[in-house]
Amino acid sequence: MQKAGFPPNMVACNTLITGYGRVSKMDAAKEVFQNLQDVGLRPDETTYRSMIEGWGRAGNYGKVKLYYEGLKASGFKPNSSNLFTLINLQAIHDHEEAVVGTLESGHLENAVNIFTHMPKSDDRPNLHIMGTTIDIYGAMNRFSDAETVYQTLKSSGVAMDMVAFSIVVRMYVKAGSLNDACSVLDVMEKQKNIVPDVCLLRDMFHIYQRCSKLDKLENLYYKLWKIGVTWDEEMYNSVINCCAHALTIDELSRIFDEMIGQGFTPNTITYNVMLDVYGKARLFKKARKVFWMAREQGLADVITYNTLIAAYGQSKDFEEMASTVQKMEFNGFSVSLDAYNCMSDAYGKERQMENCRNVLQRMKRCASDNYTYNILINIYGEHGRIEEVAAVLTELKEHGPGPDLCSYNTLIKAYGIAGMVEDAVSVVKEMREHGIDPDGIAYVNLITALRRNDNILEAVKWSLWMKQVGFS
């Protein structure tokens, strides 16, 4: 063409580059590309696309990425074929870059389209590509599609790595399927070569805590020491927040003290957890120290005060309970419904009815919840004051949220104490009419009420029925 005196043009050059690429002669294609400027031409969209596809056939990830970036820098948008080439090679070379490449803004749907149209291979699936697919589906909230890919990967026999497990766990957590996330973690534990990183470890603590898997939490905690994890502030907070019911109070206290000694700052939740732990153990000297630290750092919130109020109430330290309420108001917090509930429950159980009435009077500024009504039913019921119980029940039905399971259970107990066994039996019938299935506590309260009032035969009948419906 040049010998005939015709100047090169882009169509001819692009055709040459495409041809060289198809026969994997990329050195020749590269030479044509580099000579474009010498003849007064600039690479266009087709030029870059051809170079990307050619280097893709040659399996040269570095060159593919170079021309892919050049395509974008020149103001052109990659098409599905370019993205597929990049993704395929990235999956082989570096999973992390594959995720970045496919999750670029505006390319999620395009990436999904590529994955769904990839040619099916008889070989085992590529772990990194499958992991990337799950991650993308999760980002798009297409959880059923993500799970389908995971199940395909799982049934293929391909051993998953830590990154793949992290992606699947994160997907299930985002979908709200915590039990499925636990199942994935069980599978991961069976692969002895998997060592979770810090991010996955923190996720595991929170998942087990939300699923109330105390044994798993305890085992995971001691596993931290075996694998030599370096603890940072976030890890200390996660462990204390999640393991409050899984570890002994001495161990929790040691972790908390170590955290302070390392110069880390507990967050508000951590302070509240330690307050609750110390309060329930009646370690009030330690509880007051934690409370003071939280206040000094400006991290005390309403829950902080509620937790301390509840602890003093449960230990019958009414002077400190009242003092904490005063501090709560002095420091600009409105006394919460939870605080009022704690006080009324504490006074009521100790038959300090005058103090209880004063609290109830102050509570009128708050909208009562089921817990408030249930406390009152229990207090009046324990004292045999059935008229007050009836008044609270009427208020609950007409102006409150309506009775819940706990309300009915407490009411059965109150009727039993008052000797009103027929009313107690009627409560069980009313529960069923309102679509609330009696639980084991309801049956135990009813049987106790019958026995208390010498209705032994009826008590035996209800005991047999209780076992028949699955409660022992």
XYZ file of C-alpha atoms in Angstrom:
472
model
C 0.000 0.000 0.000
C 2.841 2.373 0.899
C 4.816 1.256 -2.160
C 1.841 2.174 -4.333
C 1.918 5.672 -2.891
C -1.178 5.465 -0.710
C -0.837 6.882 2.821
C -1.784 4.613 5.716
C -5.253 5.135 7.234
C -6.890 4.010 10.488
C -9.069 1.350 8.880
C -6.035 -0.345 7.374
C -3.967 -0.074 10.560
C -6.800 -1.405 12.711
C -7.307 -4.282 10.319
C -3.604 -5.133 10.583
C -3.661 -5.006 14.390
C -6.790 -7.180 14.518
C -5.255 -9.711 12.121
C -1.969 -9.919 14.034
C -3.948 -10.320 17.276
C -5.959 -13.235 15.946
C -2.806 -15.157 15.082
C -1.096 -14.105 18.338
C 1.592 -12.017 16.613
C 1.378 -9.261 19.172
C 4.915 -7.952 18.653
C 3.897 -7.075 15.096
C 0.609 -5.571 16.308
C 2.522 -3.530 18.885
C 4.856 -2.232 16.178
C 1.899 -1.071 14.065
C 0.382 0.612 17.129
C 3.624 2.434 17.975
C 4.108 3.595 14.377
C 0.709 5.281 14.208
C 1.982 8.621 15.476
C 4.906 8.497 13.047
C 2.432 8.553 10.153
C 0.210 11.231 11.713
C -2.508 8.972 13.108
C -3.912 8.583 16.628
C -5.240 5.322 18.099
C -9.026 5.270 18.123
C -11.543 3.148 20.033
C -11.200 0.203 17.649
C -7.394 0.313 17.909
C -7.433 -0.048 21.685
C -10.120 -2.731 21.600
C -8.099 -4.786 19.114
C -4.937 -4.485 21.224
C -6.829 -5.562 24.345
C -8.321 -8.605 22.643
C -5.009 -9.536 21.022
C -3.044 -9.401 24.261
C -5.920 -11.244 25.915
C -5.499 -14.138 23.477
C -1.795 -14.099 24.290
C -2.587 -14.290 27.990
C -0.567 -11.174 28.854
C -2.450 -9.578 31.738
C -0.041 -6.649 32.099
C -0.460 -5.577 28.485
C -4.241 -6.024 28.625
C -4.411 -3.769 31.645
C -2.082 -1.202 30.006
C -4.224 -0.840 26.879
C -7.442 -1.050 28.917
C -6.280 1.966 30.941
C -5.209 3.683 27.711
C -8.694 3.132 26.287
C -10.299 4.824 29.266
C -7.693 7.624 29.423
C -8.508 8.473 25.811
C -12.160 8.984 26.736
C -13.477 5.696 25.367
C -15.682 3.254 27.272
C -14.784 -0.448 27.437
C -17.334 -2.813 25.959
C -18.436 -6.188 27.337
C -15.751 -8.064 25.418
C -12.981 -5.825 26.811
C -14.292 -6.241 30.337
C -14.506 -10.002 29.951
C -10.903 -10.177 28.754
C -9.716 -8.102 31.701
C -11.800 -10.005 34.243
C -10.722 -13.398 32.954
C -7.005 -12.552 33.179
C -7.371 -10.688 36.456
C -9.070 -13.702 38.007
C -6.022 -15.745 37.159
C -3.511 -13.187 38.389
C -5.121 -11.273 41.227
C -8.555 -11.683 42.742
C -8.530 -8.336 44.487
C -7.933 -6.468 41.238
C -10.698 -8.503 39.629
C -13.167 -7.185 42.158
C -12.005 -3.613 41.578
C -12.182 -4.043 37.819
C -15.729 -5.371 37.800
C -17.181 -3.105 40.460
C -16.357 0.139 38.672
C -19.176 2.640 38.740
C -21.887 1.770 36.266
C -20.454 -1.610 35.311
C -22.295 -3.935 37.717
C -24.978 -4.970 35.244
C -22.379 -5.243 32.508
C -20.246 -7.501 34.682
C -23.231 -9.714 35.511
C -23.992 -9.975 31.797
C -20.428 -11.138 31.163
C -20.548 -13.770 33.900
C -23.879 -15.177 32.764
C -22.658 -15.487 29.162
C -19.269 -16.975 29.910
C -18.740 -20.247 28.036
C -19.355 -23.245 30.293
C -16.301 -25.407 30.842
C -16.074 -29.046 31.774
C -13.117 -28.118 33.968
C -13.502 -27.173 37.579
C -14.805 -23.584 38.009
C -12.347 -20.745 38.581
C -12.537 -19.895 42.296
C -11.694 -16.226 41.847
C -14.229 -15.641 39.098
C -16.945 -17.378 41.121
C -16.010 -15.363 44.215
C -16.162 -12.144 42.232
C -19.584 -13.119 40.892
C -20.914 -13.729 44.403
C -19.490 -10.396 45.555
C -21.138 -8.523 42.668
C -24.514 -10.218 43.188
C -24.279 -9.368 46.883
C -23.537 -5.716 46.089
C -26.651 -5.694 43.884
C -28.800 -7.376 46.585
C -29.388 -10.319 44.256
C -28.903 -12.791 47.075
C -30.641 -15.797 45.511
C -28.339 -15.532 42.479
C -25.323 -15.195 44.764
C -26.382 -18.290 46.700
C -26.829 -20.253 43.476
C -23.253 -19.458 42.481
C -22.024 -20.413 45.958
C -23.854 -23.748 45.888
C -22.395 -24.452 42.432
C -18.920 -23.690 43.734
C -19.499 -25.777 46.859
C -20.708 -28.826 44.922
C -17.799 -28.593 42.448
C -15.284 -29.820 44.998
C -13.066 -26.752 44.579
C -11.459 -25.850 47.914
C -12.391 -22.295 48.861
C -9.796 -19.904 50.249
C -10.161 -17.335 53.026
C -11.163 -14.554 50.619
C -13.949 -16.655 49.085
C -15.297 -17.615 52.508
C -15.241 -13.941 53.558
C -17.239 -12.951 50.476
C -19.906 -15.612 51.063
C -20.198 -14.833 54.775
C -20.517 -11.115 54.059
C -23.187 -11.827 51.439
C -25.311 -13.878 53.860
C -24.950 -11.266 56.612
C -26.110 -8.537 54.233
C -29.054 -10.748 53.243
C -29.959 -11.196 56.920
C -29.382 -14.970 56.721
C -27.228 -15.332 59.825
C -27.820 -19.083 60.185
C -26.552 -19.579 56.644
C -23.510 -17.465 57.490
C -22.877 -19.760 60.474
C -23.143 -22.799 58.199
C -20.495 -21.336 55.881
C -18.223 -20.742 58.875
C -18.738 -24.387 59.902
C -17.574 -25.480 56.452
C -14.570 -23.159 56.735
C -13.586 -24.635 60.114
C -13.352 -28.093 58.549
C -10.654 -26.821 56.185
C -7.705 -26.851 58.566
C -5.553 -24.638 56.335
C -7.830 -21.572 56.545
C -6.617 -18.795 58.851
C -9.174 -15.946 59.088
C -7.864 -12.404 58.790
C -8.754 -9.686 61.304
C -11.810 -8.482 59.357
C -13.291 -11.965 59.077
C -12.564 -12.653 62.756
C -14.516 -9.557 63.795
C -17.375 -10.603 61.510
C -17.357 -14.052 63.112
C -17.632 -12.592 66.616
C -20.630 -10.471 65.646
C -22.361 -13.310 63.786
C -21.961 -15.785 66.657
C -23.113 -13.156 69.145
C -26.269 -12.373 67.160
C -26.989 -16.103 66.869
C -26.344 -16.654 70.612
C -23.681 -19.287 69.900
C -21.816 -18.961 73.193
C -19.629 -22.051 72.689
C -18.503 -20.744 69.295
C -17.692 -17.354 70.811
C -15.613 -18.882 73.577
C -13.714 -21.139 71.148
C -13.088 -18.264 68.752
C -11.797 -16.081 71.578
C -9.175 -18.612 72.617
C -8.329 -19.259 68.966
C -7.196 -15.628 68.711
C -4.307 -16.344 71.016
C -3.284 -19.485 69.114
C -3.051 -17.778 65.733
C -1.230 -14.759 67.160
C -3.619 -11.985 66.122
C -2.459 -8.454 66.897
C -5.225 -6.777 68.861
C -6.264 -3.267 67.887
C -8.928 -1.017 69.417
C -11.663 -2.414 67.192
C -10.786 -5.999 68.116
C -10.932 -5.238 71.847
C -14.335 -3.585 71.424
C -15.652 -6.467 69.311
C -14.526 -9.167 71.741
C -15.929 -7.423 74.830
C -19.204 -6.504 73.126
C -19.798 -9.975 71.709
C -18.406 -12.230 74.460
C -20.104 -10.713 77.510
C -22.147 -13.893 78.041
C -19.546 -16.333 76.727
C -16.575 -15.550 78.975
C -16.167 -15.403 82.723
C -16.370 -12.029 84.426
C -12.705 -12.341 85.433
C -11.649 -12.846 81.811
C -13.797 -9.950 80.575
C -12.383 -7.737 83.308
C -8.836 -8.731 82.338
C -9.486 -7.902 78.657
C -11.024 -4.548 79.580
C -8.111 -3.612 81.852
C -5.621 -4.713 79.181
C -7.408 -2.553 76.610
C -7.114 0.501 78.864
C -3.480 -0.342 79.615
C -2.677 -0.488 75.904
C -3.961 3.070 75.514
C -7.105 2.152 73.565
C -10.459 3.869 74.173
C -13.560 1.708 74.708
C -16.611 2.793 72.764
C -19.978 3.495 74.386
C -21.248 -0.041 73.814
C -18.164 -1.497 75.494
C -18.635 0.736 78.528
C -22.300 -0.268 78.759
C -21.475 -3.964 78.452
C -18.932 -3.766 81.269
C -21.389 -1.767 83.384
C -24.005 -4.474 82.883
C -21.530 -7.261 83.703
C -20.231 -5.581 86.847
C -23.716 -4.473 87.937
C -25.235 -7.952 87.682
C -22.253 -9.332 89.626
C -22.757 -6.592 92.230
C -19.218 -5.355 91.692
C -20.348 -1.777 92.184
C -16.901 -0.338 92.852
C -15.812 -1.460 89.380
C -19.165 -0.423 87.908
C -18.832 3.100 89.302
C -15.298 3.352 87.903
C -16.513 2.356 84.422
C -19.402 4.821 84.712
C -16.994 7.616 85.708
C -14.652 6.804 82.777
C -17.539 6.871 80.297
C -18.728 10.252 81.630
C -15.223 11.741 81.613
C -14.763 10.798 77.948
C -18.220 12.039 76.981
C -19.326 8.539 76.003
C -22.100 7.989 78.571
C -25.541 7.785 76.945
C -29.074 7.017 78.102
C -28.338 3.279 78.069
C -25.335 3.871 80.348
C -27.571 5.442 82.993
C -30.350 2.869 82.484
C -27.871 0.028 82.966
C -26.588 1.429 86.262
C -30.118 2.219 87.489
C -31.198 -1.357 86.715
C -28.155 -2.783 88.505
C -28.850 -0.774 91.683
C -32.541 -1.684 91.520
C -31.842 -5.406 91.214
C -29.496 -5.228 94.214
C -32.116 -3.221 96.194
C -29.754 -0.273 96.610
C -32.531 2.283 96.278
C -30.448 5.222 97.481
C -27.859 4.792 94.721
C -30.632 4.094 92.203
C -32.326 7.405 93.023
C -28.961 9.201 93.016
C -28.169 7.892 89.526
C -31.550 9.126 88.273
C -30.705 12.588 89.625
C -27.312 12.512 87.899
C -29.034 11.475 84.683
C -31.279 14.554 84.780
C -28.463 16.855 85.956
C -26.330 15.853 82.974
C -29.061 16.754 80.508
C -30.699 13.371 79.919
C -34.444 12.924 80.199
C -35.362 10.003 82.414
C -36.211 7.264 79.945
C -39.076 4.798 79.999
C -36.553 2.027 80.627
C -35.311 3.826 83.735
C -38.862 4.297 85.016
C -39.606 0.626 84.369
C -36.512 -0.431 86.315
C -37.472 1.769 89.284
C -41.123 0.714 89.412
C -40.145 -2.955 89.139
C -37.562 -2.618 91.928
C -39.886 -0.724 94.302
C -42.818 -3.003 93.544
C -40.939 -6.218 94.253
C -39.939 -4.822 97.649
C -43.530 -3.703 98.367
C -42.494 -0.042 98.520
C -45.816 0.924 96.982
C -45.610 4.629 97.844
C -42.315 4.991 95.947
C -43.747 2.827 93.161
C -46.783 5.134 92.849
C -44.508 8.173 92.715
C -42.595 6.607 89.832
C -45.845 5.734 88.055
C -46.988 9.335 88.456
C -43.767 10.589 86.845
C -44.098 7.985 84.090
C -47.237 9.625 82.752
C -45.047 11.915 80.673
C -43.817 8.828 78.768
C -45.774 6.530 76.474
C -45.917 3.196 78.281
C -44.904 0.007 76.521
C -45.821 -3.640 77.111
C -42.979 -4.007 79.580
C -44.461 -1.213 81.739
C -47.913 -2.803 81.812
C -46.459 -6.258 82.479
C -44.481 -4.906 85.449
C -47.644 -3.388 86.911
C -49.676 -6.559 86.396
C -46.927 -8.530 88.105
C -46.591 -6.096 91.037
C -50.318 -5.876 91.718
C -50.783 -9.590 91.077
C -48.037 -10.555 93.547
C -49.859 -8.528 96.197
C -53.261 -10.028 95.329
C -54.629 -6.637 94.303
C -56.779 -7.987 91.519
C -58.814 -4.773 91.047
C -55.638 -2.894 90.117
C -54.691 -5.783 87.822
C -58.054 -5.448 86.059
C -57.576 -1.686 85.710
C -54.109 -2.112 84.183
C -55.430 -4.799 81.813
C -58.244 -2.498 80.673
C -55.773 0.329 80.109
C -53.497 -2.021 78.167
C -56.320 -3.179 75.896
C -58.003 0.181 75.334
C -55.111 2.643 75.234
C -51.917 0.588 75.168
C -50.324 -1.693 72.579
C -52.467 -4.663 73.646
C -51.421 -7.744 75.641
C -48.452 -9.770 74.422
C -47.304 -13.257 75.424
C -45.589 -11.963 78.571
C -48.730 -9.980 79.543
C -50.894 -13.087 79.351
C -48.375 -15.209 81.254
C -48.188 -12.614 84.029
C -51.981 -12.363 84.106
C -52.366 -16.140 84.521
C -49.972 -15.988 87.464
C -51.888 -13.051 89.018
C -55.222 -14.845 88.722
C -53.691 -17.921 90.318
C -52.455 -15.924 93.319
C -55.931 -14.349 93.668
C -57.604 -17.780 93.539
C -59.405 -16.997 90.267
C -58.594 -20.240 88.442
C -61.485 -20.009 85.984
C -60.208 -16.613 84.860
C -56.718 -18.098 84.537
C -58.055 -20.824 82.220
C -59.994 -18.195 80.257
C -56.740 -16.310 79.617
C -55.329 -19.341 77.770
C -58.446 -19.435 75.578
C -58.201 -15.682 74.941
C -54.569 -16.067 73.893
C -55.533 -18.599 71.240
C -58.379 -16.396 70.009
C -55.869 -13.572 69.481
C -53.402 -15.775 67.614
C -50.899 -16.054 70.454
C -49.749 -19.606 71.144
C -49.231 -20.352 74.842
C -45.631 -21.226 75.647
C -44.163 -23.386 78.412
C -44.342 -20.522 80.931
C -48.075 -20.061 80.293
C -48.760 -23.748 80.960
C -46.524 -23.825 84.047
C -48.260 -20.733 85.469
C -51.676 -22.244 84.809
C -50.783 -25.606 86.371
C -49.284 -23.811 89.396
C -52.488 -21.760 89.746
C -54.626 -24.904 89.655
C -52.498 -26.722 92.226
C -52.368 -23.667 94.477
C -56.167 -23.735 94.579
C -56.469 -27.528 95.014
C -57.700 -28.217 91.468
C -55.417 -31.223 91.252
C -57.357 -33.128 88.567
C -57.425 -30.101 86.250
C -53.745 -29.553 86.917
C -52.989 -33.131 85.842
C -55.056 -32.710 82.669
C -53.179 -29.534 81.727
C -49.857 -31.223 82.526
C -50.667 -34.018 80.096
C -51.769 -31.510 77.457
C -48.584 -29.516 78.005
C -46.475 -32.613 77.219
C -48.654 -33.461 74.237
C -48.003 -30.081 72.609
C -44.269 -30.451 73.080
C -43.470 -28.799 76.419
C -41.872 -30.887 79.132
